[in-house]
Short mmCIF file of C-alpha atoms in Angstrom, two decimals:
data_model
loop_
_atom_site.label_atom_id
_atom_site.label_comp_id
_atom_site.label_asym_id
_atom_site.label_seq_id
_atom_site.Cartn_x
_atom_site.Cartn_y
_atom_site.Cartn_z
CA MET A 1 30.45 -45.29 125.55
CA LEU A 2 30.16 -45.71 129.30
CA ALA A 3 27.76 -42.76 129.40
CA VAL A 4 25.61 -44.39 126.71
CA TYR A 5 25.70 -47.71 128.57
CA PHE A 6 24.51 -46.28 131.86
CA ALA A 7 22.01 -43.86 130.31
CA THR A 8 20.41 -46.62 128.22
CA GLY A 9 20.48 -49.12 131.08
CA LEU A 10 18.82 -46.74 133.51
CA THR A 11 16.23 -45.67 130.93
CA MET A 12 15.29 -49.24 130.04
CA SER A 13 15.14 -50.23 133.72
CA ALA A 14 12.76 -47.35 134.45
CA ILE A 15 10.52 -48.23 131.50
CA ASN A 16 10.51 -51.94 132.37
CA ASN A 17 9.62 -51.26 136.00
CA ARG A 18 6.51 -49.45 134.79
CA HIS A 19 5.51 -52.29 132.45
CA PRO A 20 6.04 -55.66 134.18
CA GLU A 21 3.43 -57.19 131.88
CA ARG A 22 5.88 -56.82 128.96
CA ARG A 23 8.39 -59.27 130.47
CA ILE A 24 9.21 -62.05 128.00
CA GLN A 25 10.38 -64.76 130.43
CA LYS A 26 7.53 -64.59 132.92
CA HIS A 27 9.05 -66.91 135.53
CA ARG A 28 12.67 -65.73 135.64
CA ASP A 29 14.03 -62.40 136.91
CA GLY A 30 17.34 -61.44 135.33
CA MET A 31 17.83 -58.42 137.59
CA LYS A 32 19.51 -60.59 140.23
CA ARG A 33 22.67 -60.62 138.09
CA VAL A 34 22.84 -56.92 137.29
CA ARG A 35 25.85 -56.10 139.46
CA GLN A 36 27.85 -58.94 137.93
CA GLU A 37 26.76 -57.87 134.45
CA ILE A 38 27.86 -54.28 134.99
CA ARG A 39 31.27 -55.32 136.33
CA SER A 40 31.84 -57.62 133.37
CA SER A 41 30.60 -54.99 130.92
CA LEU A 42 33.15 -52.38 131.97
CA SER A 43 36.11 -54.38 130.66
CA ALA A 44 34.23 -55.43 127.52
CA LEU A 45 33.32 -51.83 126.73
CA ALA A 46 36.95 -50.83 127.21
CA THR A 47 38.02 -53.55 124.76
CA SER A 48 35.42 -52.52 122.19
CA SER A 49 36.39 -48.85 122.51
CA ALA A 50 40.06 -49.75 122.09
CA LEU A 51 39.29 -51.61 118.85
CA LEU A 52 37.28 -48.68 117.52
CA SER A 53 39.94 -46.15 118.52
CA ALA A 54 42.80 -48.19 117.05
CA GLY A 55 41.04 -48.45 113.69
CA PHE A 56 40.26 -44.74 113.65
CA PHE A 57 43.86 -43.89 114.53
CA ALA A 58 45.12 -46.13 111.71
CA GLN A 59 42.90 -44.28 109.26
CA THR A 60 44.15 -40.88 110.43
CA GLN A 61 47.72 -42.11 109.89
CA GLY A 62 47.00 -43.37 106.38
CA TRP A 63 47.65 -47.02 107.23
CA VAL A 64 44.52 -48.15 105.39
CA LEU A 65 43.75 -49.43 101.90
CA PHE A 66 41.49 -46.55 100.89
CA GLU A 67 41.24 -42.89 101.68
CA PRO A 68 37.97 -42.21 103.52
CA LEU A 69 35.17 -40.66 101.54
CA ALA A 70 34.56 -37.02 102.32
CA LEU A 71 31.65 -36.68 104.71
CA SER A 72 28.55 -35.64 102.75
CA TRP A 73 24.79 -36.04 102.59
CA TRP A 74 25.23 -39.28 100.63
CA SER A 75 28.49 -40.79 101.91
CA PHE A 76 27.39 -40.88 105.55
CA PRO A 77 24.11 -42.82 105.08
CA LEU A 78 25.60 -45.01 102.34
CA MET A 79 28.58 -46.16 104.39
CA PHE A 80 26.45 -46.44 107.52
CA ALA A 81 24.13 -48.82 105.66
CA VAL A 82 27.04 -50.79 104.17
CA CYS A 83 28.68 -51.13 107.59
CA LEU A 84 25.36 -52.09 109.20
CA ILE A 85 24.85 -54.96 106.76
CA LEU A 86 28.46 -56.14 106.94
CA PHE A 87 28.59 -55.98 110.71
CA ASP A 88 25.41 -58.04 110.96
CA ALA A 89 27.11 -60.75 108.86
CA TRP A 90 30.33 -60.47 110.90
CA PHE A 91 28.39 -60.75 114.16
CA TYR A 92 26.33 -63.73 113.01
CA TRP A 93 29.32 -65.81 111.97
CA GLY A 94 31.45 -64.70 114.91
CA HIS A 95 28.59 -65.63 117.21
CA ARG A 96 28.21 -69.04 115.57
CA ILE A 97 31.94 -69.65 116.00
CA LEU A 98 31.73 -68.76 119.68
CA HIS A 99 29.16 -71.52 120.10
CA TRP A 100 31.64 -74.14 118.89
CA PRO A 101 32.50 -76.41 121.86
CA SER A 102 36.19 -75.45 121.64
CA LEU A 103 35.41 -71.73 121.97
CA TYR A 104 32.21 -71.73 123.97
CA LYS A 105 34.06 -71.30 127.27
CA TRP A 106 34.80 -67.72 126.17
CA HIS A 107 31.14 -67.07 125.44
CA VAL A 108 29.47 -68.93 128.29
CA PRO A 109 29.79 -66.02 130.78
CA HIS A 110 27.44 -64.03 128.54
CA HIS A 111 24.96 -66.91 128.58
CA ARG A 112 24.86 -67.01 132.36
CA SER A 113 22.32 -64.22 131.87
CA ILE A 114 19.59 -66.66 130.84
CA ALA A 115 16.96 -63.98 131.30
CA PRO A 116 18.93 -61.05 129.85
CA THR A 117 18.64 -57.45 130.94
CA ALA A 118 19.78 -54.27 129.24
CA TRP A 119 22.86 -54.45 131.47
CA SER A 120 23.89 -57.86 130.08
CA ASN A 121 24.43 -56.67 126.50
CA ASP A 122 28.17 -56.16 127.08
CA SER A 123 28.67 -58.77 129.79
CA SER A 124 31.34 -60.70 127.90
CA THR A 125 34.90 -61.96 128.13
CA THR A 126 37.72 -60.19 126.32
CA ILE A 127 38.01 -63.00 123.73
CA ASP A 128 34.27 -62.85 123.11
CA THR A 129 34.45 -59.09 122.56
CA LEU A 130 37.49 -59.34 120.29
CA ILE A 131 35.68 -61.82 118.04
CA GLU A 132 32.29 -60.12 117.90
CA HIS A 133 33.57 -56.53 117.82
CA GLY A 134 36.71 -57.09 115.78
CA PHE A 135 34.74 -55.53 112.94
CA TYR A 136 35.24 -52.12 114.54
CA LEU A 137 38.98 -52.49 114.01
CA VAL A 138 38.99 -54.15 110.59
CA VAL A 139 36.42 -51.98 108.79
CA TRP A 140 38.69 -48.91 108.75
CA PHE A 141 41.36 -50.82 106.83
CA VAL A 142 39.18 -52.25 104.05
CA LEU A 143 36.49 -49.65 103.34
CA PRO A 144 36.64 -45.89 102.62
CA VAL A 145 34.46 -45.14 105.63
CA PRO A 146 33.87 -41.61 106.89
CA ALA A 147 34.63 -41.78 110.60
CA LEU A 148 31.19 -40.51 111.55
CA SER A 149 29.53 -43.48 109.81
CA VAL A 150 31.43 -45.96 111.97
CA PHE A 151 30.92 -43.99 115.16
CA ALA A 152 27.19 -43.77 114.42
CA LEU A 153 27.03 -47.52 113.81
CA ARG A 154 28.76 -48.22 117.11
CA LEU A 155 26.29 -45.94 118.90
CA PHE A 156 23.33 -47.60 117.20
CA ASP A 157 24.77 -51.04 117.96
CA GLN A 158 25.15 -50.17 121.64
CA ILE A 159 21.65 -48.81 122.13
CA SER A 160 19.84 -51.39 120.00
CA GLY A 161 21.81 -54.19 121.65
CA MET A 162 20.79 -53.04 125.12
CA VAL A 163 17.15 -52.76 124.07
CA GLY A 164 17.44 -56.20 122.47
CA HIS A 165 18.75 -57.65 125.73
CA SER A 166 16.22 -55.86 127.92
CA GLY A 167 13.97 -58.90 128.40
CA PHE A 168 10.82 -56.86 127.78
CA GLU A 169 8.95 -56.72 124.49
CA TYR A 170 7.70 -53.40 123.11
CA PHE A 171 8.32 -53.72 119.38
CA ALA A 172 6.72 -56.96 118.20
CA SER A 173 4.92 -56.18 114.95
CA LYS A 174 4.55 -57.24 111.34
CA SER A 175 7.83 -55.48 110.60
CA SER A 176 9.73 -57.83 112.94
CA ARG A 177 8.64 -61.16 111.45
CA TRP A 178 8.78 -62.92 108.09
CA PRO A 179 9.05 -61.69 105.38
CA SER A 180 10.68 -58.66 107.00
CA PRO A 181 14.34 -59.12 107.99
CA MET A 182 13.84 -56.87 111.03
CA ILE A 183 13.65 -58.31 114.54
CA CYS A 184 12.25 -57.43 117.96
CA THR A 185 13.48 -58.06 121.51
CA THR A 186 11.97 -61.56 121.60
CA PHE A 187 14.39 -62.63 118.87
CA HIS A 188 17.53 -62.39 121.00
CA ASP A 189 15.71 -63.30 124.21
CA LEU A 190 14.98 -66.68 122.62
CA HIS A 191 18.70 -67.07 121.98
CA HIS A 192 19.39 -66.67 125.69
CA SER A 193 16.65 -69.08 126.77
CA GLN A 194 17.03 -71.64 123.95
CA PHE A 195 20.76 -71.23 123.20
CA HIS A 196 20.94 -72.67 119.67
CA TYR A 197 18.76 -70.26 117.69
CA ASN A 198 18.73 -66.61 116.64
CA TYR A 199 22.41 -65.68 116.41
CA GLY A 200 21.87 -62.48 114.40
CA ASN A 201 22.32 -58.96 115.67
CA PHE A 202 20.26 -56.49 113.65
CA PHE A 203 18.45 -58.78 111.21
CA SER A 204 17.11 -62.33 110.93
CA PHE A 205 18.54 -62.75 107.41
CA TRP A 206 21.48 -65.04 108.20
CA ASP A 207 19.46 -67.11 110.65
CA ARG A 208 16.82 -67.71 108.01
CA VAL A 209 19.36 -68.56 105.32
CA CYS A 210 21.26 -70.94 107.62
CA GLY A 211 18.23 -72.49 109.31
CA THR A 212 19.00 -71.21 112.81
CA VAL A 213 15.96 -69.00 113.35
CA HIS A 214 13.80 -70.27 116.22
CA PRO A 215 10.92 -72.29 114.68
CA LYS A 216 8.31 -70.51 116.83
CA TYR A 217 9.71 -66.97 116.54
CA ASP A 218 7.39 -65.73 113.79
CA ALA A 219 4.34 -67.30 115.45
CA LEU A 220 5.20 -65.66 118.77
CA VAL A 221 5.56 -62.27 117.12
CA ARG A 222 2.28 -62.75 115.25
CA GLU A 223 0.52 -63.61 118.52
CA MET A 224 1.90 -60.52 120.24
CA GLU A 225 1.01 -58.43 117.22
CA THR A 226 -2.57 -59.75 117.31
CA THR A 227 -3.23 -59.67 121.06
CA GLY A 228 -0.97 -56.80 122.08
CA GLU A 229 0.21 -58.96 124.99
CA VAL A 230 3.42 -60.89 125.74
CA PRO A 231 2.29 -64.53 126.18
CA ASP A 232 3.27 -66.86 129.01
CA THR A 233 4.34 -69.76 126.82
CA GLU A 234 6.56 -72.83 127.01
CA ASP A 235 8.43 -71.54 123.95
CA THR A 236 10.15 -68.81 126.00
CA LYS A 237 11.09 -71.08 128.91
CA VAL A 238 14.66 -72.24 129.37
CA ALA A 239 15.91 -75.16 127.31
CA LYS A 240 18.86 -77.39 128.15
CA ASN A 241 22.13 -75.96 126.88
CA THR A 242 24.13 -78.69 125.17
CA ALA A 243 26.86 -76.46 123.72
#
């Protein structure tokens, strides 16, 4: 996973350097914290990998509720999709819990990256990682998952998370706003600048159901979709964090 982290981080940095006009937070440069983010990410990635490995080992030893489905043309995409949807729910509620005042101290290091970069995706404390990535341990015990489905999800989660933290918008379109459940980079960037909105990981579903989607998110995406430009707007500037 370290190779994926550095490959994705370097790729996104190179792309972003060529397209400064795509920066979401026009007046804040998150790159000043990159060294700190990388140092913090190394331990978080080790924790996440340990959770994934422990669950996989438990499955190989038969310590799980169900035998894994044989890998096939249908079992892999089916269980990948099931895990994708379940992990998005797990992440949303785990993320909401981490914003409780009693637990926020374990999450606040991640929010020091107010203007996130691809490198800040994994910049988290151990407790934060255990809560948000505990899914990668638990899923092996409760679902008949082919190992490749879980490994593929973790890979997708890593790359999409780093793109989602990159701070530059390339994917705003009709498919990333209502009524679509899909999201673009602006979605999570608003979470870092506004703090109390947009807790979801892959989809906006839980935020819309629970009323935590940023009230201007869809309008911002529509504007970018229409103009092809990332606007310099008050809606993406930093709000006071009262967590």
